[in-house]
Amino acid sequence: MVEPRSRSTTPTAPLKLLFVSTPVGPLGTGIGGGVELTLQNMAQILTERGYQVHVVAPRGSTLPNATIIQIDGIVQTPAQTQERTAPILMPPDSVLARMWDYTRQVQTNYDLIVNFAYDWLPFYLTPFLRTPVAHMVSMGSLTDAMDQIIAEVAAQAPATIGVYTQTQAATFAFFDQCYPLGSGLDLSLYQFCEEPGPWLCWLGRIAPEKALEDAVAAVQATRTPLKILGQIQDTAYWQQIQQDYPDAPIEYLGFLPTKQMQQVVGQCRALLITSRWVEAFGNVVIEALACGTPVIAYRRGGPAEIVREGKSGWLVEPDSVSGLITAIGSIDEIDRVACRQQAESEYSLSALGDRVEQWFREILCTRL
Ligand code: UDP
């Protein structure tokens, strides 16, 4: 793990940055998951600090107060839906290929390119480009092809591999080359709610790796109402859950923008995180804490690094529905003020901005 140095006092002129977005869907749709929020938050804090940030993204993307270059083309298949030995997949008219063709053409207008795609092509192209590329790796190890190409870039260009957490880095053989960035939020967008209603909530992409069915089984057993929010990424999976638990007290509210989403989350007694995979971070965990909502999560991946046992929630044996049920029974022991305080002290946008600026400095110094 590359240890971030303390904040350098060397003045550096604000840089010109080109952010190249995830190719799995337009920004603002939720198809890209937490990396959409991470890109938005990094763009916001760096723009506030005087950097010039331009964003290349699939057509249809929205991002507040940002210059977006919209690119046409067919979106990529998300890596988490593929087998470990899967070959690299590229559709005809690939938006990923077009975003990087655009990047190649304009690269010399920028000091640094930041890649947010968990995909093979940007890593492969890195040594062919004149402008350095920082890679925000948003998931743990999923396929052999991705592991191999990220390892090659990590070996050639030290410090360019940014990750969220140590747990995520540990899924890769090159974990000691990864640069930990954590995450952060514009906390002013999340209102603290002291008196929640009777509900629990579950928040995220509706896809098998998130194991929503475990949360539904737990609320069926405890007869606690559950609000479900997020993009339906796998329709057959969602229909199966509804068939398997026809009487569960669940309500699906769709994918909501942050303003409405945080209102719902704040009114809930706890957020349930039931991921079957190693969650790289779990932006929804810190979003819930920012609203004062405790988190019940399996002791696995990023959420296990964030949740403070007994203080901001409960960590449960992975894949144990009975563990979830016990934790739901103990949720009122958690002080909601302490949850908000943890978000403020550890996950501010300003702290994220400091870490990202330091990361960029290390990359650019290494290139000199
Ligand atoms: N999200 C949202 N509205 C919703 C449900 C989810 O904006 O109704 C966002 C949420 O803010 C978070 C993302 O979806 O940023 C999910 O990201 P997370 O890091 O938790 O998981 P990922 O999808 O990346 O695996």
XYZ file of C-alpha atoms and ligand atoms in Angstrom:
393
model
C 0.000 0.000 0.000
C 1.434 3.390 -0.963
C 1.327 5.521 2.182
C -0.002 9.011 1.411
C 2.545 11.571 2.574
C 1.472 14.432 4.791
C 0.095 17.377 2.847
C 2.914 19.035 0.925
C 3.446 22.746 1.441
C 4.961 23.109 -2.041
C 2.649 25.424 -3.973
C 1.401 23.893 -7.214
C -0.590 25.738 -9.835
C -4.121 24.313 -10.081
C -4.023 21.700 -12.780
C -6.058 21.156 -15.933
C -7.747 17.801 -15.486
C -9.632 15.554 -17.873
C -11.920 13.085 -16.067
C -12.893 10.112 -18.246
C -16.051 8.567 -16.831
C -17.285 5.018 -16.447
C -18.437 3.562 -19.801
C -21.233 1.370 -18.335
C -23.871 4.126 -18.459
C -24.449 7.883 -18.490
C -23.552 9.793 -15.331
C -26.608 10.536 -13.210
C -28.453 7.305 -14.020
C -26.986 5.206 -11.189
C -25.918 2.458 -13.606
C -22.299 3.189 -12.732
C -22.942 2.817 -8.988
C -20.830 4.640 -6.402
C -18.140 5.698 -8.856
C -20.628 8.243 -10.270
C -20.816 9.983 -6.893
C -17.053 9.737 -6.404
C -16.408 11.408 -9.770
C -18.961 14.110 -8.967
C -17.472 14.797 -5.543
C -13.881 14.913 -6.803
C -14.924 17.259 -9.625
C -16.754 19.517 -7.166
C -13.982 19.905 -4.603
C -11.219 20.307 -7.191
C -13.230 22.916 -9.115
C -13.792 24.791 -5.836
C -10.021 24.749 -5.350
C -9.403 26.356 -8.733
C -8.649 23.326 -10.895
C -10.090 23.155 -14.398
C -12.069 19.920 -14.649
C -13.587 18.667 -17.902
C -15.519 15.394 -17.941
C -15.775 12.964 -20.875
C -18.832 10.729 -20.442
C -21.421 8.675 -22.350
C -24.173 10.735 -24.005
C -27.070 11.497 -21.684
C -24.769 12.227 -18.728
C -25.662 14.917 -16.213
C -23.349 16.448 -13.618
C -24.037 19.680 -11.730
C -21.817 22.673 -12.581
C -19.451 20.705 -14.823
C -18.296 20.867 -18.433
C -19.245 17.503 -19.930
C -18.097 16.258 -23.320
C -20.892 13.872 -24.334
C -19.791 10.863 -26.389
C -22.050 8.585 -28.460
C -21.715 4.824 -28.552
C -22.697 1.503 -27.041
C -22.058 1.142 -23.305
C -19.802 -1.554 -21.813
C -20.978 -4.660 -19.951
C -20.222 -4.120 -16.222
C -17.208 -6.191 -15.093
C -19.040 -7.563 -12.054
C -21.418 -9.526 -14.294
C -18.545 -11.457 -15.882
C -16.775 -14.725 -15.031
C -13.238 -14.512 -13.626
C -11.747 -15.999 -16.817
C -13.866 -13.873 -19.182
C -12.058 -12.346 -22.157
C -12.216 -8.607 -22.786
C -15.543 -7.610 -24.329
C -15.946 -4.638 -26.665
C -19.209 -3.948 -28.507
C -19.228 -2.389 -31.993
C -19.438 1.439 -31.754
C -18.004 1.198 -28.251
C -18.467 4.369 -26.205
C -15.371 3.382 -24.209
C -13.230 3.304 -27.356
C -14.680 6.646 -28.507
C -14.146 8.327 -25.122
C -10.489 7.297 -25.212
C -10.090 8.283 -28.855
C -11.339 11.746 -27.874
C -8.965 11.714 -24.880
C -6.017 10.868 -27.130
C -6.828 13.793 -29.430
C -7.109 16.432 -26.685
C -4.613 15.025 -24.156
C -2.011 17.764 -24.551
C -4.528 20.382 -23.342
C -4.426 18.745 -19.898
C -1.854 18.138 -17.141
C -3.455 14.893 -16.005
C -6.122 12.450 -17.189
C -8.172 10.654 -14.519
C -9.726 7.335 -15.535
C -12.885 6.170 -13.714
C -13.510 3.084 -15.890
C -13.023 -0.359 -14.399
C -12.168 -1.631 -17.854
C -9.184 -2.960 -19.744
C -8.773 -0.392 -22.520
C -7.742 2.693 -20.479
C -5.048 0.700 -18.655
C -3.775 -0.769 -21.916
C -3.630 2.694 -23.538
C -1.833 4.391 -20.628
C 1.765 3.906 -21.874
C 0.757 5.087 -25.371
C -0.419 8.486 -24.083
C 1.830 11.518 -23.533
C -0.239 12.938 -20.687
C -0.072 10.903 -17.450
C -3.145 8.931 -16.382
C -4.354 8.453 -12.794
C -6.666 5.456 -12.441
C -9.464 5.469 -9.849
C -10.036 1.715 -9.473
C -13.578 1.408 -8.182
C -13.853 -2.350 -7.555
C -11.744 -5.174 -6.155
C -10.294 -8.043 -8.177
C -12.950 -9.498 -10.504
C -11.322 -10.925 -13.622
C -7.867 -12.261 -14.496
C -7.614 -9.949 -17.518
C -8.229 -6.840 -15.393
C -5.845 -7.984 -12.639
C -3.108 -8.481 -15.215
C -3.456 -5.149 -16.998
C -3.775 -3.117 -13.763
C -0.668 -4.894 -12.400
C 1.276 -3.904 -15.525
C 0.334 -0.238 -15.107
C 1.100 -0.366 -11.377
C 4.596 -1.707 -12.172
C 5.297 0.896 -14.896
C 3.771 3.961 -13.237
C 3.946 3.775 -9.442
C 1.227 5.581 -7.451
C -1.149 5.893 -10.386
C -3.497 3.183 -9.058
C -5.979 4.853 -6.692
C -8.297 2.679 -4.597
C -10.906 3.335 -1.922
C -9.870 0.999 0.906
C -7.196 -1.413 2.158
C -9.692 -4.281 1.981
C -10.235 -3.545 -1.699
C -6.470 -3.285 -2.345
C -5.933 -6.614 -0.575
C -7.916 -8.403 -3.312
C -5.083 -7.595 -5.756
C -1.588 -9.170 -5.870
C -0.196 -5.627 -6.338
C -1.917 -4.305 -3.187
C 1.284 -2.568 -2.046
C 1.239 -0.391 -5.211
C -2.279 0.931 -4.517
C -2.886 4.469 -3.318
C -5.724 4.649 -0.731
C -8.090 7.584 -1.243
C -11.159 6.675 0.809
C -14.203 8.712 -0.102
C -15.969 11.872 1.005
C -19.241 13.741 0.705
C -20.632 17.226 0.428
C -22.105 16.885 3.919
C -24.295 19.967 3.436
C -26.477 17.854 1.109
C -27.302 15.345 3.873
C -29.620 16.435 6.671
C -29.311 14.921 10.129
C -32.561 13.269 11.259
C -32.851 12.563 14.978
C -36.282 10.872 15.072
C -36.602 8.161 12.425
C -39.785 6.334 11.472
C -40.283 2.551 11.760
C -38.517 1.660 8.484
C -35.205 0.124 7.577
C -33.684 0.902 4.192
C -31.587 -0.833 1.577
C -29.783 1.263 -0.993
C -27.811 0.333 -4.084
C -27.771 -1.279 -7.486
C -30.207 -4.200 -7.527
C -27.859 -6.942 -8.697
C -26.860 -10.388 -7.341
C -23.555 -9.269 -5.788
C -25.539 -6.982 -3.446
C -27.681 -9.881 -2.069
C -30.832 -7.828 -1.479
C -32.632 -11.137 -0.792
C -30.867 -11.416 2.591
C -32.250 -8.025 3.678
C -35.716 -9.018 2.480
C -35.517 -12.330 4.396
C -34.475 -10.458 7.561
C -37.342 -7.940 7.380
C -39.820 -10.695 6.612
C -38.736 -12.464 9.813
C -38.799 -9.307 11.960
C -41.876 -7.782 10.266
C -39.976 -4.490 9.905
C -40.905 -2.394 6.855
C -38.044 -1.968 4.351
C -37.668 0.826 1.819
C -35.580 -0.203 -1.198
C -33.873 2.440 -3.365
C -31.668 2.033 -6.401
C -31.197 1.190 -10.042
C -32.555 -2.217 -11.093
C -29.526 -3.587 -12.914
C -30.758 -7.182 -13.141
C -34.533 -7.355 -13.733
C -34.765 -11.173 -13.532
C -32.985 -11.116 -10.164
C -35.389 -8.478 -8.804
C -38.447 -10.415 -10.055
C -37.124 -13.581 -8.410
C -36.859 -11.802 -5.042
C -40.450 -10.586 -5.342
C -41.596 -14.125 -6.202
C -39.646 -15.698 -3.347
C -40.898 -13.215 -0.717
C -44.435 -12.239 -1.810
C -45.485 -11.176 1.705
C -42.334 -9.324 2.776
C -43.016 -5.764 4.028
C -40.979 -4.096 1.271
C -41.532 -0.980 -0.813
C -39.472 -0.112 -3.915
C -39.032 3.639 -4.454
C -36.841 3.611 -7.583
C -33.508 5.382 -8.081
C -33.772 8.787 -6.412
C -31.501 11.829 -6.787
C -29.385 12.590 -3.704
C -31.754 15.259 -2.329
C -34.773 12.938 -2.163
C -32.718 9.836 -1.404
C -31.141 11.326 1.729
C -34.550 12.405 2.997
C -35.802 8.810 2.842
C -32.607 7.370 4.329
C -32.643 9.866 7.211
C -36.123 8.726 8.202
C -35.026 5.096 8.511
C -33.838 3.328 11.659
C -30.907 1.694 9.886
C -29.374 0.955 6.497
C -28.828 -2.743 5.701
C -25.733 -3.677 3.646
C -25.790 -7.309 2.617
C -23.166 -7.486 -0.134
C -22.000 -10.943 -1.174
C -18.856 -9.518 -2.834
C -15.984 -7.469 -1.419
C -17.512 -4.007 -1.621
C -14.646 -1.639 -2.566
C -16.062 1.093 -0.352
C -19.809 1.523 -0.133
C -20.603 5.199 -0.643
C -24.103 4.470 0.669
C -22.603 3.655 4.087
C -21.208 7.152 4.592
C -24.309 8.732 3.052
C -26.459 6.971 5.671
C -24.120 7.993 8.504
C -24.283 11.600 7.266
C -28.071 11.478 7.818
C -27.561 10.022 11.314
C -28.738 6.592 10.167
C -26.776 3.645 11.636
C -25.540 0.869 9.347
C -25.930 -2.890 9.748
C -23.455 -4.557 7.380
C -21.832 -7.900 6.795
C -18.257 -7.880 8.142
C -16.769 -7.847 4.641
C -15.188 -5.293 2.281
C -15.271 -1.507 2.643
C -18.306 -1.304 4.989
C -16.352 -3.305 7.605
C -13.625 -0.606 7.522
C -16.171 2.194 7.911
C -18.727 1.004 10.482
C -17.584 1.364 14.117
C -19.092 -1.598 15.951
C -21.605 -0.446 18.568
C -20.973 3.232 17.699
C -22.174 3.759 14.129
C -23.801 0.373 13.590
C -23.314 -3.375 13.815
C -21.108 -5.713 11.793
C -22.613 -9.128 11.189
C -21.115 -12.491 10.190
C -21.125 -12.480 6.352
C -24.187 -14.076 4.736
C -25.930 -14.658 8.083
C -29.590 -13.623 7.938
C -29.979 -14.562 11.611
C -27.079 -12.178 12.370
C -28.960 -9.402 10.556
C -32.088 -10.177 12.602
C -30.154 -9.922 15.898
C -28.570 -6.628 14.825
C -31.953 -5.178 13.822
C -33.123 -5.943 17.386
C -30.194 -3.925 18.805
C -30.346 -0.919 16.496
C -31.789 1.475 19.065
C -28.554 1.134 21.096
C -26.772 3.216 18.440
C -26.588 6.971 18.983
C -27.579 8.725 15.752
C -25.560 11.828 16.673
C -22.400 9.680 16.766
C -23.173 8.464 13.234
C -23.323 12.008 11.850
C -20.188 12.904 13.816
C -18.245 10.037 12.235
C -19.265 11.207 8.755
C -18.161 14.749 9.593
C -14.822 13.803 11.105
C -13.771 11.155 8.567
C -15.642 11.725 5.295
C -15.784 15.436 4.493
C -15.332 16.598 0.919
C -12.418 18.730 2.008
C -10.525 15.716 3.440
C -11.150 13.821 0.186
C -9.886 16.855 -1.771
C -6.649 16.922 0.282
C -5.984 13.244 -0.401
C -6.726 13.540 -4.122
C -4.496 16.621 -4.508
C -1.683 14.771 -2.761
C -2.217 11.754 -5.051
C -1.930 13.942 -8.152
C 1.255 15.561 -6.826
C 2.858 12.146 -6.254
C 1.971 11.025 -9.767
C 3.318 14.177 -11.382
C 6.482 14.224 -9.228
C 7.211 10.601 -10.127
C 6.979 11.533 -13.833
C 9.542 14.327 -13.585
N -27.884 5.947 -5.160
C -28.640 7.094 -5.419
N -30.002 7.013 -5.359
C -30.639 5.857 -5.046
C -29.873 4.709 -4.762
C -28.486 4.786 -4.833
O -28.101 8.158 -5.698
O -31.878 5.853 -5.032
C -26.407 6.027 -5.273
C -25.712 6.209 -3.945
O -25.679 7.554 -3.590
C -24.324 5.642 -4.192
C -24.527 4.668 -5.346
O -25.871 4.824 -5.790
O -23.442 6.670 -4.574
C -24.223 3.243 -4.932
O -22.868 3.158 -4.697
P -22.100 2.167 -3.731
O -20.679 2.667 -3.587
O -22.831 1.975 -2.458
O -22.097 0.761 -4.490
P -21.747 0.323 -6.004
O -23.009 0.503 -6.804
O -20.637 1.207 -6.500
O -21.339 -1.114 -5.921
